[in-house]
CSV table of C-alpha atoms and ligand atoms in Angstrom, one decimal:
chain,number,residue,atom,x,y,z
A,1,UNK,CA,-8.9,-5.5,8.3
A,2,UNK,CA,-5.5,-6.5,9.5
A,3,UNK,CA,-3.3,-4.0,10.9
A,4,UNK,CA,0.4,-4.4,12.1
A,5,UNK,CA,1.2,-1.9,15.4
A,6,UNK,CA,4.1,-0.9,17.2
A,7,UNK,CA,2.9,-1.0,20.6
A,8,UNK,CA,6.3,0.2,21.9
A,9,UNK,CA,9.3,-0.6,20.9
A,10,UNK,CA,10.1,-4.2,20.4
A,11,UNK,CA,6.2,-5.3,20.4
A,12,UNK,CA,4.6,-5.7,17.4
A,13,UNK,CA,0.9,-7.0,16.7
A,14,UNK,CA,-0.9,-8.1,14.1
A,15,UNK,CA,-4.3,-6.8,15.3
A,16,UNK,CA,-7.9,-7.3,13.6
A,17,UNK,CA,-9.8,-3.8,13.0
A,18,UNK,CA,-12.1,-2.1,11.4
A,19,UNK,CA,-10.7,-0.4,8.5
A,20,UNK,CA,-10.4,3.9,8.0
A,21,UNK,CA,-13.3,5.6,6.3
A,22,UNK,CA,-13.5,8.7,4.6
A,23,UNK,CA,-13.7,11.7,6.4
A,24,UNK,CA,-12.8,14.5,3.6
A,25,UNK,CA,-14.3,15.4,0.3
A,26,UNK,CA,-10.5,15.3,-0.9
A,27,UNK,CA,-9.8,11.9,1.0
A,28,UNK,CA,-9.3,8.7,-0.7
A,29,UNK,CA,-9.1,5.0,0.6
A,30,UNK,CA,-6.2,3.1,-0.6
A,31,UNK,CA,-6.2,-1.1,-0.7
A,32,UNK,CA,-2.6,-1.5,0.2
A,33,UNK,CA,-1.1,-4.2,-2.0
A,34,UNK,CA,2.8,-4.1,-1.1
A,35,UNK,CA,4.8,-2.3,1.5
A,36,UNK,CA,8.7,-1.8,2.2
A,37,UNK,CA,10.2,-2.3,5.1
A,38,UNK,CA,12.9,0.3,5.5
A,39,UNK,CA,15.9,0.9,7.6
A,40,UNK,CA,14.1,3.3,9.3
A,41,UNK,CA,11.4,0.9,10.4
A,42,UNK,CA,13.6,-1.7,11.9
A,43,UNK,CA,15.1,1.5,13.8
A,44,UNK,CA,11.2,2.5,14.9
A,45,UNK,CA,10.9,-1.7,15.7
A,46,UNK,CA,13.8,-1.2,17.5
A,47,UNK,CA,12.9,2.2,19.5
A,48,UNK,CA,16.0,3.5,18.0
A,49,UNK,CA,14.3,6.2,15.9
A,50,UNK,CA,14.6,9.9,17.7
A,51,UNK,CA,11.3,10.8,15.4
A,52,UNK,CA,8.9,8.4,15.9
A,53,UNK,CA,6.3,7.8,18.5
A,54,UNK,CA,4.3,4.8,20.0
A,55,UNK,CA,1.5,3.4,19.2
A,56,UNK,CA,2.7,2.9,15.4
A,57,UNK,CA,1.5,2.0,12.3
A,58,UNK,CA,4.7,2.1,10.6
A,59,UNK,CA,5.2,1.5,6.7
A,60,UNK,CA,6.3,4.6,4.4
A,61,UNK,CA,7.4,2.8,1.2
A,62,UNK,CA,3.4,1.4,0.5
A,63,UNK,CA,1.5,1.0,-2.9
A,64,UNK,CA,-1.6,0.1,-3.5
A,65,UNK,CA,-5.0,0.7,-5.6
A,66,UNK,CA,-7.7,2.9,-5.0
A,67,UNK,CA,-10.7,1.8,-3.6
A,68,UNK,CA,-13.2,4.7,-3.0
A,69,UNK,CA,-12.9,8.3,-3.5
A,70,UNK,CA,-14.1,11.2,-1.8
A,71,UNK,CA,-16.9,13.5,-3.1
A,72,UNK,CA,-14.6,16.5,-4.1
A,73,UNK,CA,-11.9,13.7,-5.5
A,74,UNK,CA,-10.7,14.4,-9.2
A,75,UNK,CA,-7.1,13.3,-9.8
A,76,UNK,CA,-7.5,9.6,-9.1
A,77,UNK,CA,-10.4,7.1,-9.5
A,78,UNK,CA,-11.7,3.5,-8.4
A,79,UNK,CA,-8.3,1.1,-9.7
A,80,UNK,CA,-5.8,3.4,-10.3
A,81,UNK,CA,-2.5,1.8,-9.0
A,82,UNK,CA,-0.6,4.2,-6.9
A,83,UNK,CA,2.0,5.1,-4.6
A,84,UNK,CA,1.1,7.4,-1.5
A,85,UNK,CA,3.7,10.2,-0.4
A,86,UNK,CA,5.2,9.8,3.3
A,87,UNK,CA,4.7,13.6,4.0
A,88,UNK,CA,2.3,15.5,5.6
A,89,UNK,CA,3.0,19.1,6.1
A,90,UNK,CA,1.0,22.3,7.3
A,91,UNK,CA,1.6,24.7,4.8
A,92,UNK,CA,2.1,27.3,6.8
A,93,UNK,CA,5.7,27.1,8.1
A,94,UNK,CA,8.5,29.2,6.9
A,95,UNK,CA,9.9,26.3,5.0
A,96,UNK,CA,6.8,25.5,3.9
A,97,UNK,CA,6.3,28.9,2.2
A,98,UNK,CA,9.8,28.5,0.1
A,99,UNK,CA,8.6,25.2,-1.2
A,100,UNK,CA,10.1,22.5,1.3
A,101,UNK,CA,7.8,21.0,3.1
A,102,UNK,CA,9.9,18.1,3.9
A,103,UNK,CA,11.7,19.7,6.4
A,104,UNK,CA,8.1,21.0,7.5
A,105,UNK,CA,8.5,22.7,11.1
A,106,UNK,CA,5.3,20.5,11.8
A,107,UNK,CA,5.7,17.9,9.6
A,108,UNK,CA,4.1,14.5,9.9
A,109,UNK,CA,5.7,11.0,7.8
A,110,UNK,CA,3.3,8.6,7.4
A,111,UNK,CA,4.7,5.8,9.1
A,112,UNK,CA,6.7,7.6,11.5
A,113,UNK,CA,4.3,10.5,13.2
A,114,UNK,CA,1.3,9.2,11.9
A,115,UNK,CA,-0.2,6.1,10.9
A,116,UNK,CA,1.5,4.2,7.6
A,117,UNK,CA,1.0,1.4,5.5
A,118,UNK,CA,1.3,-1.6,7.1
A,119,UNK,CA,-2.8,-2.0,7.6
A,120,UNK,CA,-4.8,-3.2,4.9
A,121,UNK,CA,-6.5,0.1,4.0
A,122,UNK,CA,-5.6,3.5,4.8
A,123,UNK,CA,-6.6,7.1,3.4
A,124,UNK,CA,-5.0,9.9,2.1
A,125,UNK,CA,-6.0,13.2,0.5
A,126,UNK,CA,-5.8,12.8,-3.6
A,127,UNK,CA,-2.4,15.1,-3.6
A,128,UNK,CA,-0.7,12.7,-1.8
A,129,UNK,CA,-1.0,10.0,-4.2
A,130,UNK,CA,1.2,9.7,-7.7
A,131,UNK,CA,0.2,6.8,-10.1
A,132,UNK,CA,2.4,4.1,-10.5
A,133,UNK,CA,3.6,3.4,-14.0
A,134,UNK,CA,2.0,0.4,-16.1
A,135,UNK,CA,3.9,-3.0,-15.5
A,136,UNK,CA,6.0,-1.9,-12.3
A,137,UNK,CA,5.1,-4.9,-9.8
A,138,UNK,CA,3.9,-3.3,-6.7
A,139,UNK,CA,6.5,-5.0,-4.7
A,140,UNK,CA,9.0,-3.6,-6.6
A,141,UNK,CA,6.9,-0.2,-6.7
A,142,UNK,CA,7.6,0.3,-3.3
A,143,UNK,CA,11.7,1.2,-4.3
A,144,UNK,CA,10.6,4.3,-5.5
A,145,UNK,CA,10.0,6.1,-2.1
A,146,UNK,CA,14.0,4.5,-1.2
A,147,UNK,CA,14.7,5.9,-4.7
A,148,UNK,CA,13.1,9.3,-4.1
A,149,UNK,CA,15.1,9.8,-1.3
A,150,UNK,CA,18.0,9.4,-3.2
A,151,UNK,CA,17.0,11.6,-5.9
A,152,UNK,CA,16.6,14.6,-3.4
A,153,UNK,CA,20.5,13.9,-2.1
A,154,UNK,CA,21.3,14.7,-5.4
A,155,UNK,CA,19.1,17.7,-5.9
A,156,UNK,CA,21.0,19.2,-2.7
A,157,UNK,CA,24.2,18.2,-4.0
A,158,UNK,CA,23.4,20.0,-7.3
A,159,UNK,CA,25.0,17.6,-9.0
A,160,UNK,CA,26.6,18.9,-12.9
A,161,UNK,CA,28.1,16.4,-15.2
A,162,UNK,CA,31.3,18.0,-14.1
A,163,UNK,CA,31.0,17.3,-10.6
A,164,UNK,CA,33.0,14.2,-8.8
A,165,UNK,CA,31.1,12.4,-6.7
A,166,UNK,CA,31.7,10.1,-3.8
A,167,UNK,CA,29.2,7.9,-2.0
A,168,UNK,CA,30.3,6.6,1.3
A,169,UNK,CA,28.5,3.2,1.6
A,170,UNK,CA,27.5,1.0,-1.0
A,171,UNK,CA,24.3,-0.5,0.9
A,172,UNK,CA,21.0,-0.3,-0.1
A,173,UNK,CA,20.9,3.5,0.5
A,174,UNK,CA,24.3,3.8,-1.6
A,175,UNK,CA,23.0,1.8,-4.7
A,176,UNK,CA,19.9,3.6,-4.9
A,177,UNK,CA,22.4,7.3,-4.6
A,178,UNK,CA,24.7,5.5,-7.7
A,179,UNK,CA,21.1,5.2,-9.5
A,180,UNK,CA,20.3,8.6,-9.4
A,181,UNK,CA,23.8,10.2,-9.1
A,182,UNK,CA,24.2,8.5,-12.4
A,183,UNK,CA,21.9,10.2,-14.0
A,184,UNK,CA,23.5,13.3,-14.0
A,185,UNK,CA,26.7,12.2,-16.2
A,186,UNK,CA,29.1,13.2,-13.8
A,187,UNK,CA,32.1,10.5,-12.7
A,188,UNK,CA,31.4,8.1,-9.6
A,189,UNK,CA,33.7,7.4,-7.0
A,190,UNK,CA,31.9,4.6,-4.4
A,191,UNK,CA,33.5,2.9,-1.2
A,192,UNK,CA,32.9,0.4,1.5
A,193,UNK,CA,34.0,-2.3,3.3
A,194,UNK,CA,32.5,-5.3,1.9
A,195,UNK,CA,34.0,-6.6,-1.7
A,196,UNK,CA,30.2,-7.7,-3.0
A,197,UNK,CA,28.8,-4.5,-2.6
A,198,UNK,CA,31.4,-2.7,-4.5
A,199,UNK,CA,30.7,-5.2,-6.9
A,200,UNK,CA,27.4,-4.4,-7.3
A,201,UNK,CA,28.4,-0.6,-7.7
A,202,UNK,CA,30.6,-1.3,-10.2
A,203,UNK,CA,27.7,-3.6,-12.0
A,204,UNK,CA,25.5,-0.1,-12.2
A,205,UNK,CA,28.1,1.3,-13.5
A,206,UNK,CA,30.1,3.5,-11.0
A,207,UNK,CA,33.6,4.9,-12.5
A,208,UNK,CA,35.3,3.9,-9.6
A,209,UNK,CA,35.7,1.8,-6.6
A,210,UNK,CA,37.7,1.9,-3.4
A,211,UNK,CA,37.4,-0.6,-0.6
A,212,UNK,CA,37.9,1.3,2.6
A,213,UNK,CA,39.4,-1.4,4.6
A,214,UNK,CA,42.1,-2.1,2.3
A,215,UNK,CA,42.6,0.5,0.8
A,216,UNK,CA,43.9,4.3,1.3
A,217,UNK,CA,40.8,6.4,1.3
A,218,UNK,CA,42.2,9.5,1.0
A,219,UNK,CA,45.3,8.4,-1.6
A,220,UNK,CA,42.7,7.1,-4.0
A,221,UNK,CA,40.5,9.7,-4.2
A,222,UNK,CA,43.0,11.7,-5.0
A,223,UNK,CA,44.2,9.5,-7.7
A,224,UNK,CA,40.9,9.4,-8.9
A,225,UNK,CA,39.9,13.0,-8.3
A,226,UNK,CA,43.1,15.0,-8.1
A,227,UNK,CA,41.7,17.9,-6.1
A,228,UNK,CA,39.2,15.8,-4.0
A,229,UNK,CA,35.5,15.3,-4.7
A,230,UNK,CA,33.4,18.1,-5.3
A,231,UNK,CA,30.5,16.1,-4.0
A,232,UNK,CA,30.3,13.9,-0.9
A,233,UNK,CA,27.2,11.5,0.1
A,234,UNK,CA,27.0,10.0,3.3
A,235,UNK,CA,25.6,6.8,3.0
A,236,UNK,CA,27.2,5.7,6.3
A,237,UNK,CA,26.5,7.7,9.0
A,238,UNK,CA,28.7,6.9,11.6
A,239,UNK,CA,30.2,8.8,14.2
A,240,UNK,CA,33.0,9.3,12.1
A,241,UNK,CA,31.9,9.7,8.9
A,242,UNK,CA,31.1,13.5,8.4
A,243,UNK,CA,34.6,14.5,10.1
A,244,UNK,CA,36.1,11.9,7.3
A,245,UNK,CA,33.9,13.6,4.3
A,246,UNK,CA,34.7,17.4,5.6
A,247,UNK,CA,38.7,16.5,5.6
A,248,UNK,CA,38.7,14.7,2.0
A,249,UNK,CA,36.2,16.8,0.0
A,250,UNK,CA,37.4,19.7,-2.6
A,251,UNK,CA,37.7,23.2,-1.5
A,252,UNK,CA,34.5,24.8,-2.6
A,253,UNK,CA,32.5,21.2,-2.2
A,254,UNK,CA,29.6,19.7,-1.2
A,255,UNK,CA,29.1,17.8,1.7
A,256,UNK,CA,25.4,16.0,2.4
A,257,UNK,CA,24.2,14.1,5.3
A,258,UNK,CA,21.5,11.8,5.5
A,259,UNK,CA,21.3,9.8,8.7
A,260,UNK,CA,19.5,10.5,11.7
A,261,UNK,CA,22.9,9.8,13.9
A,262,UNK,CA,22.2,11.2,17.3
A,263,UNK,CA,25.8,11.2,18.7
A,264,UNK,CA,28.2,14.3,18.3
A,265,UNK,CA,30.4,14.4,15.0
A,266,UNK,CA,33.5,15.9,15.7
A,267,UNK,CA,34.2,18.5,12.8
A,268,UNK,CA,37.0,21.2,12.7
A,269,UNK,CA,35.2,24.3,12.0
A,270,UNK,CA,38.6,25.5,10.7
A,271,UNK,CA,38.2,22.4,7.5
A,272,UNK,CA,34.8,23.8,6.7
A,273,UNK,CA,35.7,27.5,6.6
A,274,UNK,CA,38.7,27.3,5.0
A,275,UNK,CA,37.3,25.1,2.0
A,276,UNK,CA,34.2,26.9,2.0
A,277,UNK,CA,32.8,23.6,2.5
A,278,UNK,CA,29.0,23.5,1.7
A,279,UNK,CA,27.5,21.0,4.5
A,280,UNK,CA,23.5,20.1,3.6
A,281,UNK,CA,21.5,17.4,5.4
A,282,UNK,CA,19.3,15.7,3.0
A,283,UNK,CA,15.8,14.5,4.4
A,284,UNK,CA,13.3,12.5,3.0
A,285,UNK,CA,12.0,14.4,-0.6
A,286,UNK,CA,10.7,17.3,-1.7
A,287,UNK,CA,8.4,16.5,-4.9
A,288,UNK,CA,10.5,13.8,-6.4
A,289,UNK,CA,8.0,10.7,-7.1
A,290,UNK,CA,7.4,12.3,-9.9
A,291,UNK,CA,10.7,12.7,-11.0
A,292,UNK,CA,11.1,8.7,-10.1
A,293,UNK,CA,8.5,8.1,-12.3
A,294,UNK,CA,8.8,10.0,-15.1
A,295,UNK,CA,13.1,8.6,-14.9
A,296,UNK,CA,11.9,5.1,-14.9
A,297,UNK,CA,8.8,5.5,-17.6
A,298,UNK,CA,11.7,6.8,-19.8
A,299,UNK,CA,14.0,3.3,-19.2
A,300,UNK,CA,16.8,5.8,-17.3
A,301,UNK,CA,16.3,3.9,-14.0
A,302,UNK,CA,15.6,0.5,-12.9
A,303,UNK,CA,13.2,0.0,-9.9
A,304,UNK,CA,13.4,-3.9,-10.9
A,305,UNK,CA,15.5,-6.1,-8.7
A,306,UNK,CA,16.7,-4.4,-5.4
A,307,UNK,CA,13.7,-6.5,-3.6
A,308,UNK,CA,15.5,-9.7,-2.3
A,309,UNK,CA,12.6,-11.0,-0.3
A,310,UNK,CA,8.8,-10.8,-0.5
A,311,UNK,CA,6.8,-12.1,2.7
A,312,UNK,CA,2.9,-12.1,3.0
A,313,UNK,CA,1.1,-9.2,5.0
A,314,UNK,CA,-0.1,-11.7,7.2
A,315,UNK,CA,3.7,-12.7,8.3
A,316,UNK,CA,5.1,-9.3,8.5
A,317,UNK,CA,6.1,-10.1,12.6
A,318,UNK,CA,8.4,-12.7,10.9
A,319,UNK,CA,9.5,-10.8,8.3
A,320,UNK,CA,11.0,-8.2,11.1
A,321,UNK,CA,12.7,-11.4,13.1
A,322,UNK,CA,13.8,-12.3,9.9
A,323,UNK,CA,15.8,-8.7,9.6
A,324,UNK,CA,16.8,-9.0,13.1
A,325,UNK,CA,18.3,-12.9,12.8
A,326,UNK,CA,20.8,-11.0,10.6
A,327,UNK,CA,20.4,-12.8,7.5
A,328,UNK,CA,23.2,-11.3,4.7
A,329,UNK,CA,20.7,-12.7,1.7
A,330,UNK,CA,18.2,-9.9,3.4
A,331,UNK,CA,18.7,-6.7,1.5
A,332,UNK,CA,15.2,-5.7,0.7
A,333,UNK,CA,11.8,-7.0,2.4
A,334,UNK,CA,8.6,-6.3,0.7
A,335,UNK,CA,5.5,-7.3,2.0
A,336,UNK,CA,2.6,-8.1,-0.3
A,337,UNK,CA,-1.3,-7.8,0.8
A,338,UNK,CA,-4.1,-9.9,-1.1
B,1,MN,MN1,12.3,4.3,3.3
């Protein structure tokens, strides 16, 4: 089979091997059909990530149908269309005990720690797998891991229908937060820097928009929100973003982070005591393809239309010079297997 690696960084190969075979009564072998290409794996491409290491099958966001199943296997069979989870955690950790093992103390993304997607067959125990719902293309299934992720920023936020929330960033990471923050009725403050994006926020139906660059920040959110949000995402993650979020958010908010920004923040511990600021990171999810699913199978979410290119398997070195020449048109890359 063929099977993209990350040598090291900046080397990728599309290598000819033999594919993985079931080793576990509970093990199943996927035939990958489409795979993402996230943020995260340009960062990996790039030797940029602080998380992954080299040799690397990358690929987190992949779908595909099973092939075989193991013995002891009972909750998929041969065909079934699915979508296999990024995590792999040990059950045993103190995190994994209250129910989190995405912040596993030993955990293991497929993709990232351990081999992903971008092969044409891989295996993973039954658990890790969730059916895909009927008539969601698998190169647009692959949005609902980006969409997952999402979901769990807004499970952290504990977002009400009376909460105000800004998202910082109106990229691909900020649409798929308005998606889900959406869902829970309460008003939607976006902002960025680029007109078209907020465009496209105000499209899926955001309450408000603010462009950063020319506009005040901080006068508009309080016009819009009088006392500040009571929720802040960051969908930016720069240096100064989390210092901006702690000084604008409501007394008694929430602030969460999601980016794996390795340079210092500067904060005032004074801003975040005195407002009894909540500050949560936000990684990866915890359980929430399912919630994905079940939001889209009940027409609350579209998955439909964020992929903006799809590129064969076979020309997945491409697809990543493609990302790197810059292109604007590039939002989404999804690469489809035969
Ligand atoms: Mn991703």
């Amino acid at each position: 089979m063929k099977q993209l690696l990350t040598e090291k960084p900046q080397a990728l190969k599309m290598l000819d091997v033999d594919p993985p075979k079931i080793e576990w009564p509970h093990d199943v072998l996927v035939k990958m059909k489409a795979a993402g290409i996230c943020g995260s794996d340009v960062h990996i491409y790039h030797g940029a990530s602080p998380v992954a290491t080299y040799p690397r099958v990358m690929g987190h966001e992949i779908v595909g149908v099973v092939a075989e199943i193991g013995k002891e296997a009972r909750m998929v069979k041969v065909g079934d269309p699915v979508i296999v989870d990024q995590i792999t955690a040990c059950g045993e950790c103190y995190p994994c005990k209250i129910g989190r093992p995405n912040i596993c103390c030993n955990l293991k993304v497929r993709g990232v720690h351990i081999d992903g997607g971008y092969r044409e067959y891989m295996t993973a125990p039954e658990d890790a797998l969730h059916i895909l719902p009927e008539k969601l293309a698998f190169t647009d299934a692959v949005m609902i891991e980006p969409m997952s992720i999402a979901f769990q920023a807004c499970a952290r936020a504990e977002i009400t229908q009376n909460d105000r929330v800004f998202i910082l960033g109106a990229g691909a990471l900020g649409k798929s937060l308005i998606k889900a923050a959406l869902l829970t009725g309460a008003e939607i403050i976006v902002s960025d820097v680029v007109d078209q994006r907020l465009e496209e926020a105000k499209e899926l139906g955001v309450h408000h928009t603010i462009n950063a660059k020319k506009e005040n920040l901080a006068a508009k959110l309080k016009e819009y929100t009088l006392w500040g949000p009571t929720v802040s995402i960051d969908a930016a993650g720069f240096t100064g973003s989390l210092p901006l979020l702690a000084d604008i958010t409501c007394n008694a908010g929430r602030v969460i982070t999601m980016a794996f920004l390795d340079e210092p923040s500067p904060v005032q511990q004074f801003k975040i005591t005195a407002k009894e600021l909540d500050i949560r990171g936000s990684r990866l999810q915890n359980n929430k393809f399912k919630e994905v699913i079940a939001a889209y199978k009940a027409g609350k979410i579209k998955i439909e239309g964020a992929v903006s290119h799809i590129y064969p398997f076979a020309d997945a070195v491409a697809a990543f010079e493609r990302i790197d020449s810059g292109d604007p048109t590039v939002k989404k890359i999804a690469l489809a297997f035969e």
